[in-house]
């Protein structure tokens, strides 16, 4: 369990509460195309409204690189939150985020009112955790609540810097839920505990593999990263993704798995293509037998079966990263099969943000999973065993 104070441990009646949310939603021409992150933030916001707080919301959106970019304004979020909450969310449209609009709105708030500040990354100091912007944010509030798991692995003004200038800094329900699920899964799992890793690169998941080998009963590695393992074992991988700098690392991890008695499952066959395209020629190749000019694009049918069987008897499963180039329909089958296996198992299933979360939701299995993390990078760093700065900055219980 998380040893940080939460919104349940404080009294916010009549107080100005600055809440860092993760409203980093995809937008198309000003329209929100996936509102999961807004919905996920509602429990904390509703609780603070019900308790009579004066709720000041803030978030980043995209990467405006320290200057106002109208297409990355949070205005559409204020509009949608107004609908979702059934009460007006006043939008403080200051290009400097904490400006005359925000100050005036904050001054005239009544208990239970809600305002939303402009995109925190309009300020260049935000991502540098600078003092001036941290102080500006703190000057608006009496209490700070961090509910943005998606940015918890970063030390920015709006989630870490601000806590130095307020007396009370706590976490919200979403943050608590994310940490409880991921933390329990990794540190106190019901066994057998199976982790499934995929995605493009070994190099982005080095510490995850290393850390998980200390915790899991079975580690499954699919996706682009599996070809580095295949080559390290002397296999032919054609033009498949490979990081030659990590061949020794792959061998070290295989040795570690053996020493620890962890079952390490790698693809035994692959779906390969003669070009990086959905419409290329496609065939199945056995492991380590990918011809020149061909490239591994997905796990093969035999591998699908082995991976899905490993999940059947598991009691805890954590999944991060697709099994192949799932954006191309012809190479989405392996990722879909794993998603379905997770939907069908009785195990506690935790999906670590990013592509795997998107795949699960698109396939309509979202409500079959125990927990889908709202943070890709943050959940990965959690799986690496790192302390997240955004969590560390909250007051201890
Ligand atoms: P990551 O961000 O590391 O989780 O990687 C996700 C990306 O890996 C997705 O865009 C996939 O298309 C890509 N990917 C997965 N498997 C392969 C593969 N065999 N070859 C090339 N890219 C892949």
Short mmCIF file of C-alpha atoms and ligand atoms in Angstrom, two decimals:
data_model
loop_
_atom_site.label_atom_id
_atom_site.label_comp_id
_atom_site.label_asym_id
_atom_site.label_seq_id
_atom_site.Cartn_x
_atom_site.Cartn_y
_atom_site.Cartn_z
CA UNK A 1 0.00 0.00 0.00
CA UNK A 2 1.06 3.54 -0.76
CA UNK A 3 2.48 5.33 2.29
CA UNK A 4 1.59 8.79 1.00
CA UNK A 5 -1.22 11.02 2.23
CA UNK A 6 -4.20 11.12 -0.07
CA UNK A 7 -7.31 13.26 -0.55
CA UNK A 8 -8.93 11.09 2.14
CA UNK A 9 -6.46 12.37 4.74
CA UNK A 10 -7.13 16.11 4.42
CA UNK A 11 -9.91 18.63 5.01
CA UNK A 12 -10.35 20.92 2.01
CA UNK A 13 -13.51 22.79 3.06
CA UNK A 14 -13.18 26.40 1.91
CA UNK A 15 -9.60 25.85 0.79
CA UNK A 16 -8.10 26.45 -2.64
CA UNK A 17 -6.93 23.09 -3.93
CA UNK A 18 -4.59 22.93 -6.92
CA UNK A 19 -5.00 19.53 -8.61
CA UNK A 20 -2.39 18.33 -11.13
CA UNK A 21 -4.29 16.07 -13.51
CA UNK A 22 -3.20 14.25 -16.64
CA UNK A 23 -5.45 15.78 -19.29
CA UNK A 24 -2.96 14.95 -22.05
CA UNK A 25 -5.69 13.68 -24.38
CA UNK A 26 -5.49 13.16 -28.16
CA UNK A 27 -7.11 16.03 -30.09
CA UNK A 28 -8.20 16.23 -33.70
CA UNK A 29 -9.19 19.71 -34.86
CA UNK A 30 -10.07 20.69 -31.31
CA UNK A 31 -12.12 17.53 -30.71
CA UNK A 32 -11.11 15.06 -27.99
CA UNK A 33 -10.82 11.63 -29.62
CA UNK A 34 -10.21 9.57 -26.45
CA UNK A 35 -11.48 10.87 -23.12
CA UNK A 36 -10.31 8.01 -20.89
CA UNK A 37 -7.91 10.30 -19.05
CA UNK A 38 -10.66 12.83 -18.32
CA UNK A 39 -12.98 10.14 -17.00
CA UNK A 40 -10.16 8.68 -14.90
CA UNK A 41 -9.67 12.07 -13.20
CA UNK A 42 -13.32 12.52 -12.19
CA UNK A 43 -13.37 10.62 -8.85
CA UNK A 44 -10.79 12.94 -7.27
CA UNK A 45 -12.37 16.10 -8.68
CA UNK A 46 -15.86 15.06 -7.53
CA UNK A 47 -14.58 14.21 -4.06
CA UNK A 48 -12.95 17.65 -3.70
CA UNK A 49 -16.10 19.40 -4.94
CA UNK A 50 -18.26 17.39 -2.53
CA UNK A 51 -15.94 18.28 0.36
CA UNK A 52 -16.34 22.02 -0.38
CA UNK A 53 -12.91 22.67 -1.87
CA UNK A 54 -12.25 25.42 -4.39
CA UNK A 55 -10.87 23.23 -7.13
CA UNK A 56 -8.16 24.60 -9.45
CA UNK A 57 -7.20 22.05 -12.10
CA UNK A 58 -4.00 22.07 -14.13
CA UNK A 59 -2.35 19.78 -16.68
CA UNK A 60 -0.03 19.71 -19.64
CA UNK A 61 -1.20 18.84 -23.15
CA UNK A 62 1.23 17.70 -25.84
CA UNK A 63 4.55 19.42 -26.32
CA UNK A 64 4.15 23.17 -26.93
CA UNK A 65 7.85 23.54 -26.02
CA UNK A 66 7.47 26.42 -23.58
CA UNK A 67 5.29 28.78 -25.60
CA UNK A 68 1.57 29.25 -26.20
CA UNK A 69 0.30 27.14 -29.11
CA UNK A 70 -3.44 27.63 -29.68
CA UNK A 71 -3.87 24.08 -31.02
CA UNK A 72 -2.59 22.75 -27.66
CA UNK A 73 -4.86 24.88 -25.50
CA UNK A 74 -6.79 23.09 -22.75
CA UNK A 75 -9.97 25.02 -23.69
CA UNK A 76 -11.63 21.91 -25.23
CA UNK A 77 -10.91 20.00 -22.02
CA UNK A 78 -12.66 22.66 -19.91
CA UNK A 79 -15.68 22.37 -22.19
CA UNK A 80 -15.84 18.57 -21.96
CA UNK A 81 -15.19 18.55 -18.20
CA UNK A 82 -18.10 20.96 -17.78
CA UNK A 83 -20.32 18.33 -19.43
CA UNK A 84 -18.85 15.38 -17.54
CA UNK A 85 -19.11 17.10 -14.14
CA UNK A 86 -22.48 18.71 -14.81
CA UNK A 87 -21.19 22.05 -13.57
CA UNK A 88 -19.23 24.88 -15.12
CA UNK A 89 -15.47 24.54 -15.33
CA UNK A 90 -14.20 28.09 -15.78
CA UNK A 91 -11.25 28.22 -18.16
CA UNK A 92 -8.49 30.68 -17.17
CA UNK A 93 -7.00 31.44 -20.58
CA UNK A 94 -3.67 32.95 -19.58
CA UNK A 95 -0.77 32.36 -21.97
CA UNK A 96 1.52 32.51 -18.89
CA UNK A 97 -0.76 29.93 -17.17
CA UNK A 98 -0.82 31.79 -13.86
CA UNK A 99 -1.87 35.25 -15.03
CA UNK A 100 -4.64 37.84 -14.46
CA UNK A 101 -7.44 35.47 -15.53
CA UNK A 102 -6.32 32.66 -13.24
CA UNK A 103 -5.76 35.00 -10.28
CA UNK A 104 -9.12 36.76 -10.70
CA UNK A 105 -10.97 33.45 -11.12
CA UNK A 106 -9.24 31.93 -8.08
CA UNK A 107 -10.04 35.01 -5.95
CA UNK A 108 -13.76 34.93 -6.72
CA UNK A 109 -14.25 31.16 -6.27
CA UNK A 110 -16.93 29.80 -3.99
CA UNK A 111 -16.72 26.42 -2.27
CA UNK A 112 -17.21 23.63 -4.84
CA UNK A 113 -16.33 25.83 -7.84
CA UNK A 114 -13.92 24.49 -10.46
CA UNK A 115 -11.46 26.31 -12.71
CA UNK A 116 -8.94 24.95 -15.21
CA UNK A 117 -5.62 26.65 -15.92
CA UNK A 118 -4.03 26.78 -19.39
CA UNK A 119 -1.52 24.13 -20.57
CA UNK A 120 1.33 24.13 -18.03
CA UNK A 121 3.86 23.47 -20.80
CA UNK A 122 3.15 26.91 -22.26
CA UNK A 123 5.74 27.90 -19.64
CA UNK A 124 9.33 26.99 -20.51
CA UNK A 125 10.23 26.43 -16.82
CA UNK A 126 7.62 23.69 -16.43
CA UNK A 127 9.73 20.80 -17.73
CA UNK A 128 12.86 22.18 -16.04
CA UNK A 129 11.20 22.22 -12.63
CA UNK A 130 12.01 25.94 -12.36
CA UNK A 131 11.34 27.90 -9.18
CA UNK A 132 9.40 30.89 -10.54
CA UNK A 133 6.63 28.87 -12.14
CA UNK A 134 6.52 26.47 -9.18
CA UNK A 135 5.99 29.48 -6.88
CA UNK A 136 3.38 30.97 -9.24
CA UNK A 137 1.37 27.76 -9.09
CA UNK A 138 1.74 27.47 -5.31
CA UNK A 139 0.58 31.09 -4.88
CA UNK A 140 -2.86 30.10 -6.17
CA UNK A 141 -3.57 27.42 -3.57
CA UNK A 142 -3.59 26.27 0.04
CA UNK A 143 -3.34 22.56 -0.75
CA UNK A 144 -1.82 20.58 -3.64
CA UNK A 145 -3.13 17.27 -4.99
CA UNK A 146 -1.18 15.24 -7.54
CA UNK A 147 -3.41 12.91 -9.54
CA UNK A 148 -1.31 12.80 -12.74
CA UNK A 149 0.18 9.33 -12.88
CA UNK A 150 1.07 9.80 -16.57
CA UNK A 151 3.73 12.39 -15.65
CA UNK A 152 4.73 10.99 -12.25
CA UNK A 153 8.07 9.80 -13.68
CA UNK A 154 9.03 13.41 -14.48
CA UNK A 155 10.08 16.13 -12.02
CA UNK A 156 8.27 19.19 -13.34
CA UNK A 157 7.00 22.41 -11.69
CA UNK A 158 3.36 21.34 -11.66
CA UNK A 159 3.91 17.98 -9.96
CA UNK A 160 7.18 18.29 -8.01
CA UNK A 161 8.43 21.91 -7.84
CA UNK A 162 5.12 23.25 -6.53
CA UNK A 163 5.23 20.91 -3.51
CA UNK A 164 8.22 22.85 -2.10
CA UNK A 165 6.04 25.93 -1.69
CA UNK A 166 2.87 24.46 -0.19
CA UNK A 167 2.40 22.95 3.28
CA UNK A 168 0.14 20.13 2.18
CA UNK A 169 0.80 17.93 -0.87
CA UNK A 170 -1.15 14.69 -1.26
CA UNK A 171 -2.03 12.21 -4.00
CA UNK A 172 -5.43 11.76 -5.63
CA UNK A 173 -7.49 8.60 -6.15
CA UNK A 174 -6.15 7.85 -9.64
CA UNK A 175 -2.55 8.08 -8.51
CA UNK A 176 -3.34 5.91 -5.49
CA UNK A 177 -5.10 3.32 -7.65
CA UNK A 178 -2.28 3.16 -10.20
CA UNK A 179 0.39 2.72 -7.52
CA UNK A 180 -1.66 0.19 -5.57
CA UNK A 181 -2.32 -1.99 -8.65
CA UNK A 182 1.16 -1.77 -10.15
CA UNK A 183 2.84 -1.96 -6.75
CA UNK A 184 0.87 -4.98 -5.60
CA UNK A 185 1.37 -6.75 -8.90
CA UNK A 186 5.10 -6.25 -8.89
CA UNK A 187 5.99 -6.48 -5.22
CA UNK A 188 3.32 -8.72 -3.78
CA UNK A 189 1.95 -10.76 -6.69
CA UNK A 190 -0.30 -13.73 -6.46
CA UNK A 191 1.67 -16.47 -8.26
CA UNK A 192 2.27 -17.65 -10.90
CA UNK A 193 3.25 -14.13 -11.95
CA UNK A 194 3.73 -13.69 -15.71
CA UNK A 195 5.08 -10.54 -17.37
CA UNK A 196 4.74 -9.96 -21.11
CA UNK A 197 7.02 -7.45 -22.78
CA UNK A 198 6.97 -6.35 -26.39
CA UNK A 199 7.52 -3.24 -28.47
CA UNK A 200 10.31 -2.04 -30.65
CA UNK A 201 13.46 -1.77 -28.60
CA UNK A 202 15.38 -3.76 -26.02
CA UNK A 203 17.27 -0.59 -25.09
CA UNK A 204 14.12 1.13 -23.80
CA UNK A 205 13.28 -1.81 -21.56
CA UNK A 206 16.69 -2.91 -20.22
CA UNK A 207 15.97 -2.13 -16.57
CA UNK A 208 12.42 -3.46 -16.87
CA UNK A 209 13.67 -6.87 -18.02
CA UNK A 210 16.37 -6.90 -15.36
CA UNK A 211 14.03 -5.91 -12.54
CA UNK A 212 11.18 -8.21 -13.60
CA UNK A 213 13.51 -11.21 -13.72
CA UNK A 214 13.86 -10.76 -9.93
CA UNK A 215 10.10 -10.90 -9.48
CA UNK A 216 8.29 -13.05 -12.05
CA UNK A 217 7.81 -16.78 -12.57
CA UNK A 218 7.58 -16.41 -16.35
CA UNK A 219 8.84 -13.62 -18.59
CA UNK A 220 7.49 -13.51 -22.14
CA UNK A 221 9.35 -11.39 -24.70
CA UNK A 222 7.77 -10.71 -28.09
CA UNK A 223 7.71 -7.81 -30.56
CA UNK A 224 10.65 -6.13 -32.25
CA UNK A 225 12.85 -6.56 -29.19
CA UNK A 226 12.80 -10.36 -29.47
CA UNK A 227 15.03 -10.38 -32.58
CA UNK A 228 17.99 -9.06 -30.63
CA UNK A 229 17.63 -12.16 -28.43
CA UNK A 230 17.29 -14.38 -31.49
CA UNK A 231 20.46 -12.97 -33.09
CA UNK A 232 22.32 -13.24 -29.77
CA UNK A 233 21.54 -16.98 -29.83
CA UNK A 234 23.09 -17.23 -33.30
CA UNK A 235 19.83 -17.06 -35.25
CA UNK A 236 19.35 -15.51 -38.69
CA UNK A 237 17.00 -12.54 -38.42
CA UNK A 238 17.10 -11.01 -41.93
CA UNK A 239 16.31 -7.29 -41.78
CA UNK A 240 14.36 -7.56 -38.50
CA UNK A 241 14.78 -4.88 -35.86
CA UNK A 242 17.96 -5.55 -33.92
CA UNK A 243 20.17 -3.63 -31.52
CA UNK A 244 23.65 -5.04 -31.95
CA UNK A 245 24.89 -3.16 -28.87
CA UNK A 246 22.56 -5.27 -26.75
CA UNK A 247 23.44 -8.79 -27.92
CA UNK A 248 25.57 -9.46 -24.83
CA UNK A 249 22.88 -7.95 -22.63
CA UNK A 250 20.35 -10.36 -24.15
CA UNK A 251 22.63 -13.30 -23.34
CA UNK A 252 23.13 -11.97 -19.80
CA UNK A 253 19.37 -11.79 -19.29
CA UNK A 254 18.90 -15.34 -20.57
CA UNK A 255 21.57 -16.49 -18.11
CA UNK A 256 19.92 -14.52 -15.30
CA UNK A 257 16.57 -16.16 -16.06
CA UNK A 258 18.18 -19.59 -15.95
CA UNK A 259 19.99 -18.88 -12.67
CA UNK A 260 16.80 -17.60 -11.07
CA UNK A 261 14.64 -20.43 -12.36
CA UNK A 262 12.47 -17.97 -14.31
CA UNK A 263 10.85 -19.38 -17.42
CA UNK A 264 11.86 -17.05 -20.29
CA UNK A 265 9.62 -17.50 -23.33
CA UNK A 266 10.78 -16.13 -26.67
CA UNK A 267 9.09 -16.58 -30.07
CA UNK A 268 9.57 -20.00 -31.69
CA UNK A 269 8.17 -18.74 -34.98
CA UNK A 270 7.44 -15.39 -36.60
CA UNK A 271 5.27 -13.84 -39.23
CA UNK A 272 7.72 -12.26 -41.65
CA UNK A 273 7.34 -9.85 -44.55
CA UNK A 274 9.51 -8.87 -47.51
CA UNK A 275 8.90 -5.15 -46.85
CA UNK A 276 7.86 -3.01 -43.87
CA UNK A 277 4.32 -2.70 -45.18
CA UNK A 278 0.91 -4.21 -44.56
CA UNK A 279 0.70 -5.29 -48.19
CA UNK A 280 4.03 -7.09 -48.49
CA UNK A 281 4.42 -10.83 -49.10
CA UNK A 282 3.95 -12.67 -45.84
CA UNK A 283 5.04 -16.08 -44.56
CA UNK A 284 5.86 -17.92 -41.36
CA UNK A 285 9.49 -18.54 -40.40
CA UNK A 286 10.82 -20.70 -37.59
CA UNK A 287 12.97 -18.93 -34.96
CA UNK A 288 16.40 -17.94 -36.20
CA UNK A 289 15.52 -18.84 -39.81
CA UNK A 290 14.47 -15.51 -41.27
CA UNK A 291 15.89 -15.25 -44.83
CA UNK A 292 17.84 -12.23 -46.07
CA UNK A 293 15.54 -9.46 -47.27
CA UNK A 294 12.73 -10.56 -44.94
CA UNK A 295 11.81 -9.04 -41.63
CA UNK A 296 10.02 -10.27 -38.51
CA UNK A 297 6.76 -8.35 -38.16
CA UNK A 298 4.71 -10.37 -35.67
CA UNK A 299 4.87 -13.52 -33.57
CA UNK A 300 3.89 -16.71 -35.44
CA UNK A 301 0.95 -19.08 -34.80
CA UNK A 302 2.91 -21.57 -32.66
CA UNK A 303 4.30 -18.75 -30.51
CA UNK A 304 0.81 -17.29 -30.06
CA UNK A 305 -0.30 -20.63 -28.66
CA UNK A 306 2.66 -20.92 -26.27
CA UNK A 307 2.31 -17.32 -25.03
CA UNK A 308 -1.46 -17.64 -24.53
CA UNK A 309 -1.08 -20.98 -22.71
CA UNK A 310 1.41 -19.40 -20.31
CA UNK A 311 -1.21 -16.81 -19.37
CA UNK A 312 -4.01 -19.34 -18.77
CA UNK A 313 -2.80 -20.61 -15.38
CA UNK A 314 -1.31 -17.32 -14.23
CA UNK A 315 -2.69 -15.50 -11.21
CA UNK A 316 -1.07 -12.16 -12.04
CA UNK A 317 -0.18 -10.85 -15.51
CA UNK A 318 1.50 -7.57 -16.38
CA UNK A 319 1.69 -6.61 -20.06
CA UNK A 320 3.64 -3.82 -21.74
CA UNK A 321 4.31 -3.53 -25.47
CA UNK A 322 2.80 -5.03 -28.64
CA UNK A 323 3.84 -8.42 -30.04
CA UNK A 324 4.33 -7.04 -33.55
CA UNK A 325 3.64 -4.13 -35.88
CA UNK A 326 0.04 -4.09 -34.71
CA UNK A 327 -0.72 -0.82 -36.49
CA UNK A 328 -0.74 -2.89 -39.72
CA UNK A 329 -3.81 -5.19 -39.71
CA UNK A 330 -1.88 -8.11 -41.22
CA UNK A 331 0.57 -8.03 -38.31
CA UNK A 332 -1.85 -7.34 -35.46
CA UNK A 333 -2.83 -10.95 -34.85
CA UNK A 334 -0.21 -11.74 -32.20
CA UNK A 335 -1.06 -8.63 -30.18
CA UNK A 336 -4.79 -9.38 -30.50
CA UNK A 337 -4.26 -13.00 -29.39
CA UNK A 338 -2.41 -11.88 -26.26
CA UNK A 339 -5.10 -9.27 -25.52
CA UNK A 340 -7.77 -11.96 -25.84
CA UNK A 341 -5.82 -14.39 -23.64
CA UNK A 342 -5.64 -11.72 -20.95
CA UNK A 343 -9.34 -10.97 -21.31
CA UNK A 344 -10.13 -14.69 -20.88
CA UNK A 345 -7.88 -15.50 -17.92
CA UNK A 346 -9.04 -15.30 -14.29
CA UNK A 347 -5.72 -13.73 -13.33
CA UNK A 348 -5.32 -10.16 -12.15
CA UNK A 349 -4.40 -8.41 -15.39
CA UNK A 350 -2.51 -5.13 -15.45
CA UNK A 351 -1.90 -3.31 -18.72
CA UNK A 352 0.96 -0.82 -18.62
CA UNK A 353 -0.24 2.18 -20.67
CA UNK A 354 0.82 3.15 -24.17
CA UNK A 355 0.33 0.82 -27.15
CA UNK A 356 -0.88 -2.20 -25.19
CA UNK A 357 -3.53 -0.10 -23.44
CA UNK A 358 -4.63 1.33 -26.80
CA UNK A 359 -4.76 -2.18 -28.34
CA UNK A 360 -6.83 -3.57 -25.49
CA UNK A 361 -9.29 -0.68 -25.67
CA UNK A 362 -9.60 -0.73 -29.46
CA UNK A 363 -10.29 -4.47 -29.37
CA UNK A 364 -13.06 -3.89 -26.84
CA UNK A 365 -11.40 -5.85 -24.02
CA UNK A 366 -10.93 -2.79 -21.80
CA UNK A 367 -13.54 -3.79 -19.23
CA UNK A 368 -12.15 -7.34 -19.03
CA UNK A 369 -8.83 -6.15 -17.59
CA UNK A 370 -8.28 -5.61 -13.88
CA UNK A 371 -6.39 -2.37 -14.44
CA UNK A 372 -5.29 -0.39 -17.48
CA UNK A 373 -2.67 2.13 -16.53
CA UNK A 374 -3.09 5.73 -17.74
CA UNK A 375 0.69 6.18 -17.92
CA UNK A 376 2.95 4.44 -20.44
CA UNK A 377 6.33 5.87 -19.43
CA UNK A 378 5.40 6.08 -15.75
CA UNK A 379 4.23 2.46 -15.59
CA UNK A 380 7.45 1.33 -17.29
CA UNK A 381 9.58 3.20 -14.77
CA UNK A 382 7.50 1.65 -12.03
CA UNK A 383 8.20 -1.80 -13.48
CA UNK A 384 11.88 -0.87 -13.43
CA UNK A 385 11.56 -0.54 -9.67
CA UNK A 386 12.26 3.20 -9.71
CA UNK A 387 10.73 5.68 -7.30
CA UNK A 388 8.57 8.12 -9.25
CA UNK A 389 9.43 11.75 -8.39
CA UNK A 390 5.79 12.83 -8.66
CA UNK A 391 4.84 10.33 -5.98
CA UNK A 392 7.90 10.85 -3.79
CA UNK A 393 7.09 14.59 -3.54
CA UNK A 394 3.75 14.00 -1.74
CA UNK A 395 3.59 14.11 2.09
CA UNK A 396 4.20 10.83 3.89
CA UNK A 397 1.40 9.33 5.95
P1 LIG B 1 7.49 0.59 -27.86
O1 LIG B 1 7.21 2.05 -27.93
O2 LIG B 1 8.92 0.24 -27.62
O3 LIG B 1 6.54 -0.15 -26.95
O4 LIG B 1 7.21 0.02 -29.32
C1 LIG B 1 5.97 0.04 -29.92
C2 LIG B 1 6.17 -0.10 -31.40
O5 LIG B 1 6.90 -1.27 -31.65
C3 LIG B 1 4.89 -0.19 -32.20
O6 LIG B 1 4.78 0.94 -33.00
C4 LIG B 1 5.09 -1.44 -33.04
O7 LIG B 1 4.70 -1.27 -34.38
C5 LIG B 1 6.59 -1.66 -32.96
N1 LIG B 1 6.96 -3.05 -33.20
C6 LIG B 1 6.55 -4.13 -32.55
N2 LIG B 1 7.05 -5.24 -33.11
C7 LIG B 1 7.80 -4.87 -34.16
C8 LIG B 1 8.57 -5.54 -35.14
N3 LIG B 1 8.65 -6.86 -35.15
N4 LIG B 1 9.23 -4.81 -36.05
C9 LIG B 1 9.13 -3.46 -36.05
N5 LIG B 1 8.43 -2.75 -35.15
C10 LIG B 1 7.76 -3.45 -34.22
#
